[in-house]
PDB file of N, CA and C in Angstrom:
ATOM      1  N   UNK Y  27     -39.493 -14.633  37.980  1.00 79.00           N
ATOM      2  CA  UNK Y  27     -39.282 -13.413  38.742  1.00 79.00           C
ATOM      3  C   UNK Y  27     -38.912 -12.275  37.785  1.00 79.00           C
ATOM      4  N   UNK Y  28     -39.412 -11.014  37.777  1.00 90.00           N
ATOM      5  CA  UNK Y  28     -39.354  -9.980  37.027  1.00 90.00           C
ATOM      6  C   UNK Y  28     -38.100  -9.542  37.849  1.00 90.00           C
ATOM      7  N   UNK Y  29     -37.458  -8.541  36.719  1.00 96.00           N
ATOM      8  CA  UNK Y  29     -36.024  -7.861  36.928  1.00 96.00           C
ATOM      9  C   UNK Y  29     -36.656  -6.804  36.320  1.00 96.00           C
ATOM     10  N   UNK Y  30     -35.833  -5.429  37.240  1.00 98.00           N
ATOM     11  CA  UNK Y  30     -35.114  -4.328  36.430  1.00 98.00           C
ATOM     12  C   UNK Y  30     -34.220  -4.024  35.610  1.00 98.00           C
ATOM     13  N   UNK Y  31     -34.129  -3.606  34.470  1.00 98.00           N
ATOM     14  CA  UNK Y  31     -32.954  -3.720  33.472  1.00 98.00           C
ATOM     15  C   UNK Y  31     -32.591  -2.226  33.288  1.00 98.00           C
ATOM     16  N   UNK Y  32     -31.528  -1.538  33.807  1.00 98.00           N
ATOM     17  CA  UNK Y  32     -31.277  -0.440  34.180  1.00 98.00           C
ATOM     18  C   UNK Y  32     -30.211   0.210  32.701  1.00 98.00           C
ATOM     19  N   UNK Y  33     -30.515   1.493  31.994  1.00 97.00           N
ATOM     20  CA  UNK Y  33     -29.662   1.935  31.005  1.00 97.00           C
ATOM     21  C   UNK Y  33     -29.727   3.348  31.029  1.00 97.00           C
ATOM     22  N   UNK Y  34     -28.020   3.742  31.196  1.00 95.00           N
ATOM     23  CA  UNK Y  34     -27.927   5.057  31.041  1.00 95.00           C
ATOM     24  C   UNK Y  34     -27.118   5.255  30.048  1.00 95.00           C
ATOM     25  N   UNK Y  35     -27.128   6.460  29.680  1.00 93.00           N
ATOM     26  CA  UNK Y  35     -25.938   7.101  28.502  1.00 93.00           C
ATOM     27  C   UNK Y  35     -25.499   8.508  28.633  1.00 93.00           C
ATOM     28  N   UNK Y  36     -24.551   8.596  28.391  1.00 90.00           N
ATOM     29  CA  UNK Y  36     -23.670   9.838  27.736  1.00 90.00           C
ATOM     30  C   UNK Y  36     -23.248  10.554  26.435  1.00 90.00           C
ATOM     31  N   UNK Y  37     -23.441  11.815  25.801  1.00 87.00           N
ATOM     32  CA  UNK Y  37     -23.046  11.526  24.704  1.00 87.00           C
ATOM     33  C   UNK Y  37     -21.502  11.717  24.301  1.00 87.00           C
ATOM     34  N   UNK Y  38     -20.933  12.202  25.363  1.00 85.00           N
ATOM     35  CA  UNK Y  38     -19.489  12.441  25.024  1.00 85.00           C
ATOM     36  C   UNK Y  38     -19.020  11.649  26.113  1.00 85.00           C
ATOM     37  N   UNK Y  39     -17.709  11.031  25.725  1.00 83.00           N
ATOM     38  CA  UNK Y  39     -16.217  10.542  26.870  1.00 83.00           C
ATOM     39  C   UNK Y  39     -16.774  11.259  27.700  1.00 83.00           C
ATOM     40  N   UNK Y  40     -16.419  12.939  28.052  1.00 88.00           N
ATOM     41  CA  UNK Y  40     -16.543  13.387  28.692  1.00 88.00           C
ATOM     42  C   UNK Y  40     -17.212  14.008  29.898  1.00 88.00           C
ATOM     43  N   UNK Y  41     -18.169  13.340  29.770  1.00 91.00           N
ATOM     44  CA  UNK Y  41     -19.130  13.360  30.525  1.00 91.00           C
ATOM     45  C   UNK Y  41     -19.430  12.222  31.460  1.00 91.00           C
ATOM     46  N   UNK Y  42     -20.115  11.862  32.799  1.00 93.00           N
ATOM     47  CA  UNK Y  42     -19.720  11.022  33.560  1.00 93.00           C
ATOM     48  C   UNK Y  42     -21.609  10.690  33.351  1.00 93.00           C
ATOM     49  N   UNK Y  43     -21.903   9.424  33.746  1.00 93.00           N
ATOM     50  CA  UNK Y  43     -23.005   8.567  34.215  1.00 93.00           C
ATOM     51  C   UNK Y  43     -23.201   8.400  35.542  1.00 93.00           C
ATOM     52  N   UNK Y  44     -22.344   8.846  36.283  1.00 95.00           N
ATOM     53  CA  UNK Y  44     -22.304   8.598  37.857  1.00 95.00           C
ATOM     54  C   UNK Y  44     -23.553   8.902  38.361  1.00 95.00           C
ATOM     55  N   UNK Y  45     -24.388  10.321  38.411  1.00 96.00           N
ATOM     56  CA  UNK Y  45     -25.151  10.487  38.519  1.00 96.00           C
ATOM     57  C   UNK Y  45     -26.798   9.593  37.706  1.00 96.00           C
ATOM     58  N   UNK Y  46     -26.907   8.990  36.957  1.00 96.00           N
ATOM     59  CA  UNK Y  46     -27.280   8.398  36.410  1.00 96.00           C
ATOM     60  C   UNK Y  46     -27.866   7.172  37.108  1.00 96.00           C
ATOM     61  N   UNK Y  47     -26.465   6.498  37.060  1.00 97.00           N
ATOM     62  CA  UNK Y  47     -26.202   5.124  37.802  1.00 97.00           C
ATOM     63  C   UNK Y  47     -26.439   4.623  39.369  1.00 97.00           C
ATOM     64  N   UNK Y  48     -25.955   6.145  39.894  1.00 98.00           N
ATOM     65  CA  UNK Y  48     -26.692   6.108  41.391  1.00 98.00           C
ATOM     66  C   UNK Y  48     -28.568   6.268  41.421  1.00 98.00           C
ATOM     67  N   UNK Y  49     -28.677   6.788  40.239  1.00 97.00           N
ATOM     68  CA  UNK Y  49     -30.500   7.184  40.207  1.00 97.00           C
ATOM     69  C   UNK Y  49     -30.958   5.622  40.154  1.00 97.00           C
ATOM     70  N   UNK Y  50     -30.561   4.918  39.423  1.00 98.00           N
ATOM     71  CA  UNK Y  50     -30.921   3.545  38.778  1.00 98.00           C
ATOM     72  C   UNK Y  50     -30.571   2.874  40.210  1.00 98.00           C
ATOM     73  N   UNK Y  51     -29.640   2.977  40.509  1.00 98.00           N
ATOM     74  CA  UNK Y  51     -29.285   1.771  41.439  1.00 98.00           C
ATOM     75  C   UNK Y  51     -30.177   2.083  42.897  1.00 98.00           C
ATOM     76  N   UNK Y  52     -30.659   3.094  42.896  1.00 98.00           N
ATOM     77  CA  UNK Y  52     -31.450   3.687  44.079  1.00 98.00           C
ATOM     78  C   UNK Y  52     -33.232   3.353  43.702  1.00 98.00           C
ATOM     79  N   UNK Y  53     -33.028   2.776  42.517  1.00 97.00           N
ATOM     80  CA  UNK Y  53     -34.383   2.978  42.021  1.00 97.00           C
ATOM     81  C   UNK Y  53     -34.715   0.947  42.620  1.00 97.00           C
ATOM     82  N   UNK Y  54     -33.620   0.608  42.602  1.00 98.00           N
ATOM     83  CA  UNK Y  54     -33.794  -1.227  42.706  1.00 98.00           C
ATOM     84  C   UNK Y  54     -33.289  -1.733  41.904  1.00 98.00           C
ATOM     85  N   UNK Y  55     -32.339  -1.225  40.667  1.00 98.00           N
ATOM     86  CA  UNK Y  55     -31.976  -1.881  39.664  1.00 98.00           C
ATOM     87  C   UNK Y  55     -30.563  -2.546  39.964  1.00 98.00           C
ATOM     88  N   UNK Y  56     -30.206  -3.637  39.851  1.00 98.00           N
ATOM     89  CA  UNK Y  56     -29.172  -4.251  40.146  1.00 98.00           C
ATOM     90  C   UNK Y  56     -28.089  -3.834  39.603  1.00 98.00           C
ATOM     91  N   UNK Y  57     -26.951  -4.049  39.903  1.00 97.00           N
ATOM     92  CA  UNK Y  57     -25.610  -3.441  39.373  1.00 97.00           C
ATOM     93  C   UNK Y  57     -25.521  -4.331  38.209  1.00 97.00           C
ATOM     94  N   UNK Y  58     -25.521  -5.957  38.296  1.00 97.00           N
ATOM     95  CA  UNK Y  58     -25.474  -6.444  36.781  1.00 97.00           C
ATOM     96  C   UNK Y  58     -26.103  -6.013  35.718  1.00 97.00           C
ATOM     97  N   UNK Y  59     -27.259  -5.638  36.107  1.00 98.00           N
ATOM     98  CA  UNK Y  59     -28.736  -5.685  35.097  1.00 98.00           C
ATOM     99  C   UNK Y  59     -28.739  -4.112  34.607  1.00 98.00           C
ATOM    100  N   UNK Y  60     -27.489  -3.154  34.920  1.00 98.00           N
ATOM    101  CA  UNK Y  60     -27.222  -2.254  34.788  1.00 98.00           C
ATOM    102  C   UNK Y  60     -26.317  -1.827  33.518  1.00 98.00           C
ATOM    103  N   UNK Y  61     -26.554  -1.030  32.347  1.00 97.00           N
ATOM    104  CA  UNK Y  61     -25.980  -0.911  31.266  1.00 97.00           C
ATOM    105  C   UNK Y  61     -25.962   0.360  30.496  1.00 97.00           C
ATOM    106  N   UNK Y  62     -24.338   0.586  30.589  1.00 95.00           N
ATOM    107  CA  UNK Y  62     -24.358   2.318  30.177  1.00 95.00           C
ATOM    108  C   UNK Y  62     -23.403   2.081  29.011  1.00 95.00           C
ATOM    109  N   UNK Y  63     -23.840   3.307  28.245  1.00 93.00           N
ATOM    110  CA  UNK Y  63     -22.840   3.701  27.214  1.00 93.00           C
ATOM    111  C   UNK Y  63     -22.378   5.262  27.449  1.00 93.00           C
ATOM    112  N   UNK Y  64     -20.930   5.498  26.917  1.00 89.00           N
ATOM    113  CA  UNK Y  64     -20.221   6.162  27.157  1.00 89.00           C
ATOM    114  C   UNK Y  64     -19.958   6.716  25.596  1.00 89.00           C
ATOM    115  N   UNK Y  65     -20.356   8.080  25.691  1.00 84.00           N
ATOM    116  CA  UNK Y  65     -19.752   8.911  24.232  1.00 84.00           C
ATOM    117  C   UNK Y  65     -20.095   8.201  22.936  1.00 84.00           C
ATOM    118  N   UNK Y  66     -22.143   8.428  23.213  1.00 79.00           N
ATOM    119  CA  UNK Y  66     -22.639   7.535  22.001  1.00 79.00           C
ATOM    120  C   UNK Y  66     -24.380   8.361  22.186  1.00 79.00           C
ATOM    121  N   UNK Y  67     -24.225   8.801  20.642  1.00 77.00           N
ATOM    122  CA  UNK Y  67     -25.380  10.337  20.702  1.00 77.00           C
ATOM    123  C   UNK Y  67     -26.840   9.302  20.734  1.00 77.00           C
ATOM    124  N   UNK Y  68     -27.625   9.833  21.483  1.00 66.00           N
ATOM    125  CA  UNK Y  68     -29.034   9.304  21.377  1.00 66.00           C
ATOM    126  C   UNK Y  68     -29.647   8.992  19.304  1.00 66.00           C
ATOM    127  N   UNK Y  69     -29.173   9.520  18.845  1.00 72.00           N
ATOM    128  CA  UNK Y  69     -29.827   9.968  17.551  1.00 72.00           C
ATOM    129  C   UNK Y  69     -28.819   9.021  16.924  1.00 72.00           C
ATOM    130  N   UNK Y  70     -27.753   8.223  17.369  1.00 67.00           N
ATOM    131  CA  UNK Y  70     -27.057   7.182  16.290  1.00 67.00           C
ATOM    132  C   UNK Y  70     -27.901   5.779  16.551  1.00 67.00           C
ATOM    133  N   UNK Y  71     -27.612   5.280  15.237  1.00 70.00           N
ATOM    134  CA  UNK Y  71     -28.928   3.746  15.343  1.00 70.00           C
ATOM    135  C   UNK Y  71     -27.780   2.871  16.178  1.00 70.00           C
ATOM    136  N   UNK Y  72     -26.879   2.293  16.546  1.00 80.00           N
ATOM    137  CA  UNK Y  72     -26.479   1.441  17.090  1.00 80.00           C
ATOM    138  C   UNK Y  72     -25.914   2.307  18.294  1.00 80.00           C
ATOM    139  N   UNK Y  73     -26.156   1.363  19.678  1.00 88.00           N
ATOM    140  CA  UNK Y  73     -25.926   1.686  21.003  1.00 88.00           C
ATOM    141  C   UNK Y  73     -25.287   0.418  21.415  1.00 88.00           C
ATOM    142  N   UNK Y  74     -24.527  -0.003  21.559  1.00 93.00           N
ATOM    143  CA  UNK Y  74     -24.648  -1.319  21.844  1.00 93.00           C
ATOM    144  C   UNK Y  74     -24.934  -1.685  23.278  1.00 93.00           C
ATOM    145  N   UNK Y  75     -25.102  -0.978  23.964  1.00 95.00           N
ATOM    146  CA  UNK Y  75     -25.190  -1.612  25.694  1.00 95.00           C
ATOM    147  C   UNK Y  75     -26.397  -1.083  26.344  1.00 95.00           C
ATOM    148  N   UNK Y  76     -27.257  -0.236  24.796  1.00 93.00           N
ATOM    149  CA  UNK Y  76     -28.704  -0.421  24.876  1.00 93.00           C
ATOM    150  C   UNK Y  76     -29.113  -1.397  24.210  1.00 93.00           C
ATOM    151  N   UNK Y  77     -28.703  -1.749  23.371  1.00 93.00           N
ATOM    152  CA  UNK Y  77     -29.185  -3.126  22.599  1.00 93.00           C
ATOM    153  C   UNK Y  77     -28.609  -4.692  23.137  1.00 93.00           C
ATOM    154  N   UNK Y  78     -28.075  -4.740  24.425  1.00 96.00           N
ATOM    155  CA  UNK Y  78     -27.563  -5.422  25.569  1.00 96.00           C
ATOM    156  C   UNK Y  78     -28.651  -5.635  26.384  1.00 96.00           C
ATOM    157  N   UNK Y  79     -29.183  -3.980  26.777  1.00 97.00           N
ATOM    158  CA  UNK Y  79     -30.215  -4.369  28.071  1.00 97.00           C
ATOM    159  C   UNK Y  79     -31.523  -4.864  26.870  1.00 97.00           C
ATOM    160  N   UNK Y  80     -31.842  -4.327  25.861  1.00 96.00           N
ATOM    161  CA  UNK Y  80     -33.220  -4.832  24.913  1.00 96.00           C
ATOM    162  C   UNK Y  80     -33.069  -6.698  25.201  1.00 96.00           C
ATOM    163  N   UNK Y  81     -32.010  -7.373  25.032  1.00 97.00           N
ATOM    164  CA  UNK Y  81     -31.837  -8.465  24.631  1.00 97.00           C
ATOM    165  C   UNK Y  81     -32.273  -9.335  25.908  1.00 97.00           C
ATOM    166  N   UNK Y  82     -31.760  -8.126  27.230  1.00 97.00           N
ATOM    167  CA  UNK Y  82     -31.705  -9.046  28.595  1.00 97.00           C
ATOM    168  C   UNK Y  82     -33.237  -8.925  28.609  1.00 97.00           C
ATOM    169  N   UNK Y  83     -33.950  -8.191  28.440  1.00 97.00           N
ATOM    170  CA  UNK Y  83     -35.574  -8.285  28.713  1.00 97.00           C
ATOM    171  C   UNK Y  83     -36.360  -9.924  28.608  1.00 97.00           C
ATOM    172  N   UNK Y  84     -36.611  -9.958  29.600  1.00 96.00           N
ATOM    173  CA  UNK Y  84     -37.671 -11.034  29.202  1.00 96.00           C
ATOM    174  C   UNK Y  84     -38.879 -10.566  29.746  1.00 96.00           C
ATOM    175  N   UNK Y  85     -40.386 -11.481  29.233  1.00 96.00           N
ATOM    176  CA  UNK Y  85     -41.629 -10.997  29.450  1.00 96.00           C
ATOM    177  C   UNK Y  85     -41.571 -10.461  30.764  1.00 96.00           C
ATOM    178  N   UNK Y  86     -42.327  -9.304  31.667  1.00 96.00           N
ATOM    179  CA  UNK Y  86     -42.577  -9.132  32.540  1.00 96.00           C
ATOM    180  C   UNK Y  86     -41.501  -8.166  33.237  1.00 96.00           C
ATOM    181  N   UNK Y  87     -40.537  -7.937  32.356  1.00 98.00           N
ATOM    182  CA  UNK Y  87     -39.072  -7.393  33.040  1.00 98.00           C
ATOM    183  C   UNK Y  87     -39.435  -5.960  32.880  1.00 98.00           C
ATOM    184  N   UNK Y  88     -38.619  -4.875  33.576  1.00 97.00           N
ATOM    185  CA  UNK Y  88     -38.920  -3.219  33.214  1.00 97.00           C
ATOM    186  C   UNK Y  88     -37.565  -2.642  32.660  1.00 97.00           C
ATOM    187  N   UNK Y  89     -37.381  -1.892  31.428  1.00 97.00           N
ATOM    188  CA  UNK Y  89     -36.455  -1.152  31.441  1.00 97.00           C
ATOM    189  C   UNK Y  89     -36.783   0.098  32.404  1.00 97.00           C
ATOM    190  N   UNK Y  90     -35.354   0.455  33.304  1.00 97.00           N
ATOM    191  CA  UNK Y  90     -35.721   1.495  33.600  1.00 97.00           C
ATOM    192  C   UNK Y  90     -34.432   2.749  33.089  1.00 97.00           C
ATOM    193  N   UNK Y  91     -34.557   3.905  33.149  1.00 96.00           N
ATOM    194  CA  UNK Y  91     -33.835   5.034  32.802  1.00 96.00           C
ATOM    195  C   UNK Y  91     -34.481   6.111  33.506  1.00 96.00           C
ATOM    196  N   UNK Y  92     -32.873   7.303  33.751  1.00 94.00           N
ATOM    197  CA  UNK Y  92     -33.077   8.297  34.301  1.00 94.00           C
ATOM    198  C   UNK Y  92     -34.450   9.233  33.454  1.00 94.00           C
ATOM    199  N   UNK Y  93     -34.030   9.407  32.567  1.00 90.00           N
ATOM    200  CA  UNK Y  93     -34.644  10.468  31.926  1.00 90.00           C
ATOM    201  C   UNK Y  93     -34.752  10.184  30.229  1.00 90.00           C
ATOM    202  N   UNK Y  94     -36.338  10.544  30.128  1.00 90.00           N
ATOM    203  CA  UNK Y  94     -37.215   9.891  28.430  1.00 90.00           C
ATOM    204  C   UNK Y  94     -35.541  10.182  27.365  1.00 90.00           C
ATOM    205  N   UNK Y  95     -34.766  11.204  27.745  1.00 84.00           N
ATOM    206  CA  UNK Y  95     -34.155  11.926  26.473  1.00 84.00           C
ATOM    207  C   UNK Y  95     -32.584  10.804  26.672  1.00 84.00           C
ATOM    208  N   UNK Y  96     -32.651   9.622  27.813  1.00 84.00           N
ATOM    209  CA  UNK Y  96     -31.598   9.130  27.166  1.00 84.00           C
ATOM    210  C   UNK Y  96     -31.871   7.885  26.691  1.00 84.00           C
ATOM    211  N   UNK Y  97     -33.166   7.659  26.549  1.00 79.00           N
ATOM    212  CA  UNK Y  97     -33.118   6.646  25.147  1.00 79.00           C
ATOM    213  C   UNK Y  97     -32.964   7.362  23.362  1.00 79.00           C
ATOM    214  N   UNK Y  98     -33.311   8.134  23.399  1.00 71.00           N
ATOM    215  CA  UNK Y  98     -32.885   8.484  22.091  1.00 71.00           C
ATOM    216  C   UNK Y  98     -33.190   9.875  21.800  1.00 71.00           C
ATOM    217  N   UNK Y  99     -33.462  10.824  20.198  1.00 64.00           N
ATOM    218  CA  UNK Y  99     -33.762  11.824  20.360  1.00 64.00           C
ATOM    219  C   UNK Y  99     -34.882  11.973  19.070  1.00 64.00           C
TER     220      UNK Y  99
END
């Protein structure tokens, strides 16, 4: 069975994912299969809770995300 593997980010603390997370979770993506980082710039090489959802992928699975610019820059 294929899964959604849901990842959002922020680049500052300060900033919230809420909006994000409701997009994903509205999209079908499960709350587990769901993975955000908090105050971590698209343009640094380690993410770790993008490199969380990379790992959960198996054949056939979808990453999904709000928007192209929060996988990286």
């Amino acid at each position: 069975m294929t899964k959604l593997i849901g990842y959002a980010r922020v680049s500052t603390r300060q900033q919230s994912t809420d909006r994000q997370q409701a997009d994903l979770l509205a999209a079908g993506v499960r709350r587990d299969d769901l993975h955000v980082d908090h105050g971590v710039s698209g343009a640094r090489a380690s993410r770790p809770q993008f490199d969380r959802a990379l790992r959960a992928l198996i054949d056939g699975d979808t990453l999904v995300i709000t928007t192209l610019d929060r996988l990286g820059r």
